[in-house]
Amino acid sequence: MTSPIPPGTGSADAPAPYAVPRDVPLWSIFLTFLFIGAISFGGGVVAYLRSSLVLQKRWLDEEHFLSALGIAQALPGLNATNMSIIVGDRLRGVAGAIVAFAGMTLPGGTMVLVLGVLYAANAHNPYVNAALVGVGAAAVGMLSAVTLQIGRRQLGEIVNVTIIVVTVLMVSFLHISLVWVLLTVGPVAVFLFRPKKGDAPVERGPGGVS
Amino acid sequence: MNENLSVFAVFSLLSVLAVGGGAAVLPETKELVVGSYHWLSDDQFRDIYGLGQVVPGPNMLMVIVIGYHVTGFTGALLAFLGFFLPAGAISWAASRVWDHFEGSPWRRSLQQGLAPLVVGLMAAGTISIARTAIDGTLTILIAIGVFAGVYFMKKVNPAILVLGGGLVGLVLLSGTGAGMPPG
């Protein structure tokens, strides 16, 4: 399993490797992620992260961003919080990871707790309930749209469609526990996409969902 | 078992199962919270999921509200820590060893294989919420309207569409007793 392109080496005329900034202050990491955490509505966190970290702050180049995103997606946890931890860690180690995570979750966490306390106190208010029925229905529309946006690229391939259908059947209709779904479908799916002899050299960055 | 301990245990389990993000672990969250532990009713789960949609940041921050419903502010904190610490620690550790596997062809296999699994889990999450949220013509129309808005008008902030759905519900449903707990 040797890499055809050892990381960190480039030919002499290639642009200088993007140096990870060493002197990013912790408060700056915290405020940046606090801002992303406060404005990212509706599951579009990845787009906000890219625009802020790669384009505005220039803390990461595109390649490192995609590699961090690949890790965040392949592992358990939410993309947004995994990304904040990975990027914070690359900038300032454990302390950076902690402040980035805190910034990302503080605005939404505080707001949802306030709403939750108000909701608990108004559980029998007909106006609150009517509004929440509308919000719930709207959430279904949003979830289907996001699922289709992410899954659209996979609908052309029979292997992908089969994995999607089997997963939905197991979870939604046979009510099999997620542990067993991950332990059975996961390895089979990875095996179906196993490396084949004569594959082109591995490209960097995720080939999966975005 | 102590309720606080259960809250922490349930959300820690969900944390390590959340491969592919929040929507992927949604059906299992509902199964455990509503089905196994009876912490919430179907309707409460739908409502709390809705609250998660209208705040910024990851919408699975709604686990805080679930914890609050079980044991108050302690439960809120434990649900938050349970849901975010284990996965966070795994990501942190993995990002430090990941570069080791740079160029391994299995890395791409992992990403390609998990992608359709995650889409399947997201679809299952949608079905799980739809089973309680879709009830009658008006909710179907709201869902279709928001779907079209999110799918075709990428510039529009999805939270505004979700709040719009709430407004429609408030205006057209508040006389009907929709969403009220039985009894």
mmCIF file of N, CA and C in Angstrom, chain B residues 52-132:
data_model
loop_
_atom_site.group_PDB
_atom_site.id
_atom_site.type_symbol
_atom_site.label_atom_id
_atom_site.label_comp_id
_atom_site.label_asym_id
_atom_site.label_seq_id
_atom_site.Cartn_x
_atom_site.Cartn_y
_atom_site.Cartn_z
ATOM 1 N N GLY B 52 -35.050 21.924 15.936
ATOM 2 C CA GLY B 52 -33.673 21.812 15.452
ATOM 3 C C GLY B 52 -33.495 22.410 14.069
ATOM 4 N N GLN B 53 -34.587 22.412 13.281
ATOM 5 C CA GLN B 53 -34.495 22.931 11.918
ATOM 6 C C GLN B 53 -34.450 24.446 11.866
ATOM 7 N N VAL B 54 -35.008 25.111 12.858
ATOM 8 C CA VAL B 54 -35.093 26.572 12.752
ATOM 9 C C VAL B 54 -33.929 27.281 13.444
ATOM 10 N N VAL B 55 -33.017 26.533 14.083
ATOM 11 C CA VAL B 55 -31.839 27.193 14.658
ATOM 12 C C VAL B 55 -30.641 26.942 13.744
ATOM 13 N N PRO B 56 -29.625 27.833 13.823
ATOM 14 C CA PRO B 56 -28.439 27.630 12.981
ATOM 15 C C PRO B 56 -27.565 26.502 13.516
ATOM 16 N N GLY B 57 -26.571 26.130 12.736
ATOM 17 C CA GLY B 57 -25.656 25.061 13.148
ATOM 18 C C GLY B 57 -26.268 23.703 12.871
ATOM 19 N N PRO B 58 -25.599 22.645 13.340
ATOM 20 C CA PRO B 58 -26.099 21.297 13.067
ATOM 21 C C PRO B 58 -27.497 21.103 13.664
ATOM 22 N N ASN B 59 -28.454 20.553 12.888
ATOM 23 C CA ASN B 59 -29.800 20.457 13.465
ATOM 24 C C ASN B 59 -29.924 19.343 14.498
ATOM 25 N N MET B 60 -28.900 18.476 14.609
ATOM 26 C CA MET B 60 -28.949 17.474 15.667
ATOM 27 C C MET B 60 -28.664 18.072 17.051
ATOM 28 N N LEU B 61 -28.423 19.382 17.103
ATOM 29 C CA LEU B 61 -28.352 20.041 18.413
ATOM 30 C C LEU B 61 -29.666 19.866 19.158
ATOM 31 N N MET B 62 -30.730 19.420 18.446
ATOM 32 C CA MET B 62 -32.005 19.137 19.102
ATOM 33 C C MET B 62 -31.881 18.052 20.175
ATOM 34 N N VAL B 63 -30.781 17.273 20.186
ATOM 35 C CA VAL B 63 -30.623 16.274 21.260
ATOM 36 C C VAL B 63 -30.619 16.954 22.625
ATOM 37 N N ILE B 64 -30.180 18.229 22.666
ATOM 38 C CA ILE B 64 -30.188 18.994 23.914
ATOM 39 C C ILE B 64 -31.613 19.070 24.465
ATOM 40 N N VAL B 65 -32.582 19.335 23.580
ATOM 41 C CA VAL B 65 -33.978 19.477 24.017
ATOM 42 C C VAL B 65 -34.538 18.121 24.473
ATOM 43 N N ILE B 66 -34.128 17.043 23.796
ATOM 44 C CA ILE B 66 -34.579 15.718 24.231
ATOM 45 C C ILE B 66 -34.071 15.445 25.648
ATOM 46 N N GLY B 67 -32.789 15.727 25.888
ATOM 47 C CA GLY B 67 -32.222 15.539 27.221
ATOM 48 C C GLY B 67 -32.944 16.380 28.257
ATOM 49 N N TYR B 68 -33.282 17.635 27.876
ATOM 50 C CA TYR B 68 -34.002 18.529 28.784
ATOM 51 C C TYR B 68 -35.352 17.936 29.173
ATOM 52 N N HIS B 69 -36.020 17.275 28.232
ATOM 53 C CA HIS B 69 -37.318 16.677 28.531
ATOM 54 C C HIS B 69 -37.205 15.501 29.490
ATOM 55 N N VAL B 70 -36.057 14.851 29.528
ATOM 56 C CA VAL B 70 -35.922 13.684 30.407
ATOM 57 C C VAL B 70 -35.566 14.109 31.823
ATOM 58 N N THR B 71 -34.494 14.880 31.996
ATOM 59 C CA THR B 71 -34.078 15.238 33.363
ATOM 60 C C THR B 71 -33.674 16.710 33.484
ATOM 61 N N GLY B 72 -34.323 17.601 32.719
ATOM 62 C CA GLY B 72 -34.046 19.027 32.883
ATOM 63 C C GLY B 72 -32.677 19.426 32.339
ATOM 64 N N PHE B 73 -32.081 20.467 32.939
ATOM 65 C CA PHE B 73 -30.838 21.006 32.393
ATOM 66 C C PHE B 73 -29.684 20.015 32.466
ATOM 67 N N THR B 74 -29.670 19.156 33.499
ATOM 68 C CA THR B 74 -28.628 18.120 33.564
ATOM 69 C C THR B 74 -28.732 17.204 32.354
ATOM 70 N N GLY B 75 -29.962 16.794 32.054
ATOM 71 C CA GLY B 75 -30.183 15.931 30.896
ATOM 72 C C GLY B 75 -29.761 16.620 29.608
ATOM 73 N N ALA B 76 -30.051 17.931 29.512
ATOM 74 C CA ALA B 76 -29.667 18.682 28.317
ATOM 75 C C ALA B 76 -28.154 18.626 28.108
ATOM 76 N N LEU B 77 -27.416 18.871 29.206
ATOM 77 C CA LEU B 77 -25.957 18.865 29.122
ATOM 78 C C LEU B 77 -25.431 17.469 28.792
ATOM 79 N N LEU B 78 -26.006 16.439 29.449
ATOM 80 C CA LEU B 78 -25.527 15.069 29.226
ATOM 81 C C LEU B 78 -25.825 14.595 27.803
ATOM 82 N N ALA B 79 -26.991 14.977 27.269
ATOM 83 C CA ALA B 79 -27.311 14.593 25.898
ATOM 84 C C ALA B 79 -26.321 15.242 24.938
ATOM 85 N N PHE B 80 -26.017 16.528 25.193
ATOM 86 C CA PHE B 80 -25.062 17.247 24.341
ATOM 87 C C PHE B 80 -23.685 16.576 24.389
ATOM 88 N N LEU B 81 -23.176 16.344 25.613
ATOM 89 C CA LEU B 81 -21.848 15.734 25.742
ATOM 90 C C LEU B 81 -21.835 14.324 25.171
ATOM 91 N N GLY B 82 -22.898 13.558 25.465
ATOM 92 C CA GLY B 82 -22.966 12.183 24.972
ATOM 93 C C GLY B 82 -22.961 12.132 23.461
ATOM 94 N N PHE B 83 -23.717 13.052 22.849
ATOM 95 C CA PHE B 83 -23.839 12.989 21.389
ATOM 96 C C PHE B 83 -22.587 13.507 20.684
ATOM 97 N N PHE B 84 -21.876 14.472 21.296
ATOM 98 C CA PHE B 84 -20.767 15.079 20.571
ATOM 99 C C PHE B 84 -19.377 14.612 20.996
ATOM 100 N N LEU B 85 -19.202 14.186 22.263
ATOM 101 C CA LEU B 85 -17.846 13.825 22.706
ATOM 102 C C LEU B 85 -17.273 12.581 22.028
ATOM 103 N N PRO B 86 -17.993 11.427 22.033
ATOM 104 C CA PRO B 86 -17.364 10.224 21.462
ATOM 105 C C PRO B 86 -16.983 10.404 19.991
ATOM 106 N N ALA B 87 -17.924 10.895 19.183
ATOM 107 C CA ALA B 87 -17.621 11.077 17.764
ATOM 108 C C ALA B 87 -16.519 12.118 17.589
ATOM 109 N N GLY B 88 -16.548 13.162 18.413
ATOM 110 C CA GLY B 88 -15.533 14.205 18.328
ATOM 111 C C GLY B 88 -14.147 13.652 18.621
ATOM 112 N N ALA B 89 -14.053 12.801 19.660
ATOM 113 C CA ALA B 89 -12.760 12.216 20.019
ATOM 114 C C ALA B 89 -12.262 11.296 18.907
ATOM 115 N N ILE B 90 -13.182 10.541 18.303
ATOM 116 C CA ILE B 90 -12.790 9.639 17.210
ATOM 117 C C ILE B 90 -12.245 10.452 16.022
ATOM 118 N N SER B 91 -12.961 11.534 15.664
ATOM 119 C CA SER B 91 -12.498 12.371 14.546
ATOM 120 C C SER B 91 -11.137 12.965 14.821
ATOM 121 N N TRP B 92 -10.992 13.442 16.049
ATOM 122 C CA TRP B 92 -9.727 14.076 16.416
ATOM 123 C C TRP B 92 -8.571 13.084 16.265
ATOM 124 N N ALA B 93 -8.768 11.874 16.815
ATOM 125 C CA ALA B 93 -7.711 10.859 16.742
ATOM 126 C C ALA B 93 -7.484 10.426 15.294
ATOM 127 N N ALA B 94 -8.596 10.221 14.568
ATOM 128 C CA ALA B 94 -8.464 9.692 13.211
ATOM 129 C C ALA B 94 -7.793 10.690 12.286
ATOM 130 N N SER B 95 -8.059 11.994 12.501
ATOM 131 C CA SER B 95 -7.453 12.961 11.594
ATOM 132 C C SER B 95 -5.944 12.973 11.786
ATOM 133 N N ARG B 96 -5.494 12.568 12.988
ATOM 134 C CA ARG B 96 -4.042 12.539 13.209
ATOM 135 C C ARG B 96 -3.377 11.329 12.563
ATOM 136 N N VAL B 97 -4.128 10.207 12.402
ATOM 137 C CA VAL B 97 -3.511 9.047 11.753
ATOM 138 C C VAL B 97 -3.896 8.925 10.279
ATOM 139 N N TRP B 98 -4.918 9.692 9.860
ATOM 140 C CA TRP B 98 -5.484 9.533 8.516
ATOM 141 C C TRP B 98 -4.433 9.727 7.421
ATOM 142 N N ASP B 99 -3.578 10.746 7.605
ATOM 143 C CA ASP B 99 -2.599 11.058 6.570
ATOM 144 C C ASP B 99 -1.643 9.899 6.320
ATOM 145 N N HIS B 100 -1.529 9.034 7.310
ATOM 146 C CA HIS B 100 -0.792 7.788 7.188
ATOM 147 C C HIS B 100 -1.272 6.941 6.018
ATOM 148 N N PHE B 101 -2.603 7.006 5.786
ATOM 149 C CA PHE B 101 -3.203 6.155 4.768
ATOM 150 C C PHE B 101 -3.399 6.913 3.462
ATOM 151 N N GLU B 102 -2.808 8.094 3.389
ATOM 152 C CA GLU B 102 -2.848 8.874 2.172
ATOM 153 C C GLU B 102 -2.430 7.975 1.011
ATOM 154 N N GLY B 103 -3.233 7.907 -0.022
ATOM 155 C CA GLY B 103 -2.854 7.114 -1.172
ATOM 156 C C GLY B 103 -3.269 5.661 -1.074
ATOM 157 N N SER B 104 -3.732 5.199 0.076
ATOM 158 C CA SER B 104 -4.226 3.826 0.134
ATOM 159 C C SER B 104 -5.502 3.724 -0.692
ATOM 160 N N PRO B 105 -5.559 2.737 -1.617
ATOM 161 C CA PRO B 105 -6.762 2.638 -2.455
ATOM 162 C C PRO B 105 -8.003 2.303 -1.631
ATOM 163 N N TRP B 106 -7.817 1.739 -0.430
ATOM 164 C CA TRP B 106 -8.973 1.392 0.400
ATOM 165 C C TRP B 106 -9.677 2.625 0.931
ATOM 166 N N ARG B 107 -8.936 3.728 0.998
ATOM 167 C CA ARG B 107 -9.567 4.967 1.442
ATOM 168 C C ARG B 107 -10.680 5.368 0.506
ATOM 169 N N ARG B 108 -10.388 5.245 -0.792
ATOM 170 C CA ARG B 108 -11.413 5.605 -1.766
ATOM 171 C C ARG B 108 -12.571 4.601 -1.729
ATOM 172 N N SER B 109 -12.230 3.300 -1.538
ATOM 173 C CA SER B 109 -13.282 2.286 -1.442
ATOM 174 C C SER B 109 -14.224 2.602 -0.291
ATOM 175 N N LEU B 110 -13.629 3.021 0.828
ATOM 176 C CA LEU B 110 -14.433 3.351 2.005
ATOM 177 C C LEU B 110 -15.378 4.499 1.683
ATOM 178 N N GLN B 111 -14.840 5.550 1.043
ATOM 179 C CA GLN B 111 -15.681 6.705 0.741
ATOM 180 C C GLN B 111 -16.756 6.369 -0.289
ATOM 181 N N GLN B 112 -16.384 5.572 -1.306
ATOM 182 C CA GLN B 112 -17.376 5.233 -2.336
ATOM 183 C C GLN B 112 -18.443 4.296 -1.800
ATOM 184 N N GLY B 113 -18.024 3.349 -0.941
ATOM 185 C CA GLY B 113 -18.995 2.385 -0.411
ATOM 186 C C GLY B 113 -19.944 3.020 0.578
ATOM 187 N N LEU B 114 -19.418 3.955 1.391
ATOM 188 C CA LEU B 114 -20.269 4.563 2.411
ATOM 189 C C LEU B 114 -21.251 5.569 1.822
ATOM 190 N N ALA B 115 -20.912 6.154 0.667
ATOM 191 C CA ALA B 115 -21.768 7.209 0.114
ATOM 192 C C ALA B 115 -23.211 6.736 -0.104
ATOM 193 N N PRO B 116 -23.467 5.615 -0.812
ATOM 194 C CA PRO B 116 -24.871 5.198 -0.986
ATOM 195 C C PRO B 116 -25.508 4.725 0.319
ATOM 196 N N LEU B 117 -24.717 4.160 1.224
ATOM 197 C CA LEU B 117 -25.258 3.756 2.535
ATOM 198 C C LEU B 117 -25.784 4.982 3.274
ATOM 199 N N VAL B 118 -25.014 6.069 3.221
ATOM 200 C CA VAL B 118 -25.433 7.305 3.891
ATOM 201 C C VAL B 118 -26.708 7.863 3.254
ATOM 202 N N VAL B 119 -26.778 7.821 1.926
ATOM 203 C CA VAL B 119 -27.983 8.308 1.249
ATOM 204 C C VAL B 119 -29.192 7.469 1.677
ATOM 205 N N GLY B 120 -29.007 6.136 1.741
ATOM 206 C CA GLY B 120 -30.089 5.260 2.197
ATOM 207 C C GLY B 120 -30.526 5.606 3.606
ATOM 208 N N LEU B 121 -29.561 5.890 4.490
ATOM 209 C CA LEU B 121 -29.905 6.241 5.872
ATOM 210 C C LEU B 121 -30.616 7.584 5.945
ATOM 211 N N MET B 122 -30.207 8.528 5.078
ATOM 212 C CA MET B 122 -30.889 9.829 5.063
ATOM 213 C C MET B 122 -32.333 9.669 4.595
ATOM 214 N N ALA B 123 -32.532 8.804 3.568
ATOM 215 C CA ALA B 123 -33.897 8.558 3.090
ATOM 216 C C ALA B 123 -34.724 7.927 4.211
ATOM 217 N N ALA B 124 -34.132 6.984 4.936
ATOM 218 C CA ALA B 124 -34.844 6.351 6.048
ATOM 219 C C ALA B 124 -35.190 7.382 7.122
ATOM 220 N N GLY B 125 -34.288 8.356 7.359
ATOM 221 C CA GLY B 125 -34.557 9.421 8.320
ATOM 222 C C GLY B 125 -35.745 10.269 7.890
ATOM 223 N N THR B 126 -35.798 10.566 6.585
ATOM 224 C CA THR B 126 -36.924 11.342 6.061
ATOM 225 C C THR B 126 -38.235 10.586 6.268
ATOM 226 N N ILE B 127 -38.208 9.275 5.961
ATOM 227 C CA ILE B 127 -39.419 8.462 6.128
ATOM 228 C C ILE B 127 -39.856 8.457 7.593
ATOM 229 N N SER B 128 -38.875 8.350 8.483
ATOM 230 C CA SER B 128 -39.186 8.272 9.907
ATOM 231 C C SER B 128 -39.882 9.544 10.414
ATOM 232 N N ILE B 129 -39.431 10.703 9.957
ATOM 233 C CA ILE B 129 -40.088 11.956 10.357
ATOM 234 C C ILE B 129 -41.435 12.090 9.642
ATOM 235 N N ALA B 130 -41.484 11.697 8.361
ATOM 236 C CA ALA B 130 -42.716 11.845 7.579
ATOM 237 C C ALA B 130 -43.863 11.042 8.189
ATOM 238 N N ARG B 131 -43.534 9.916 8.792
ATOM 239 C CA ARG B 131 -44.599 9.072 9.343
ATOM 240 C C ARG B 131 -45.442 9.796 10.383
ATOM 241 N N THR B 132 -44.845 10.723 11.142
ATOM 242 C CA THR B 132 -45.673 11.499 12.066
ATOM 243 C C THR B 132 -45.992 12.891 11.543
#
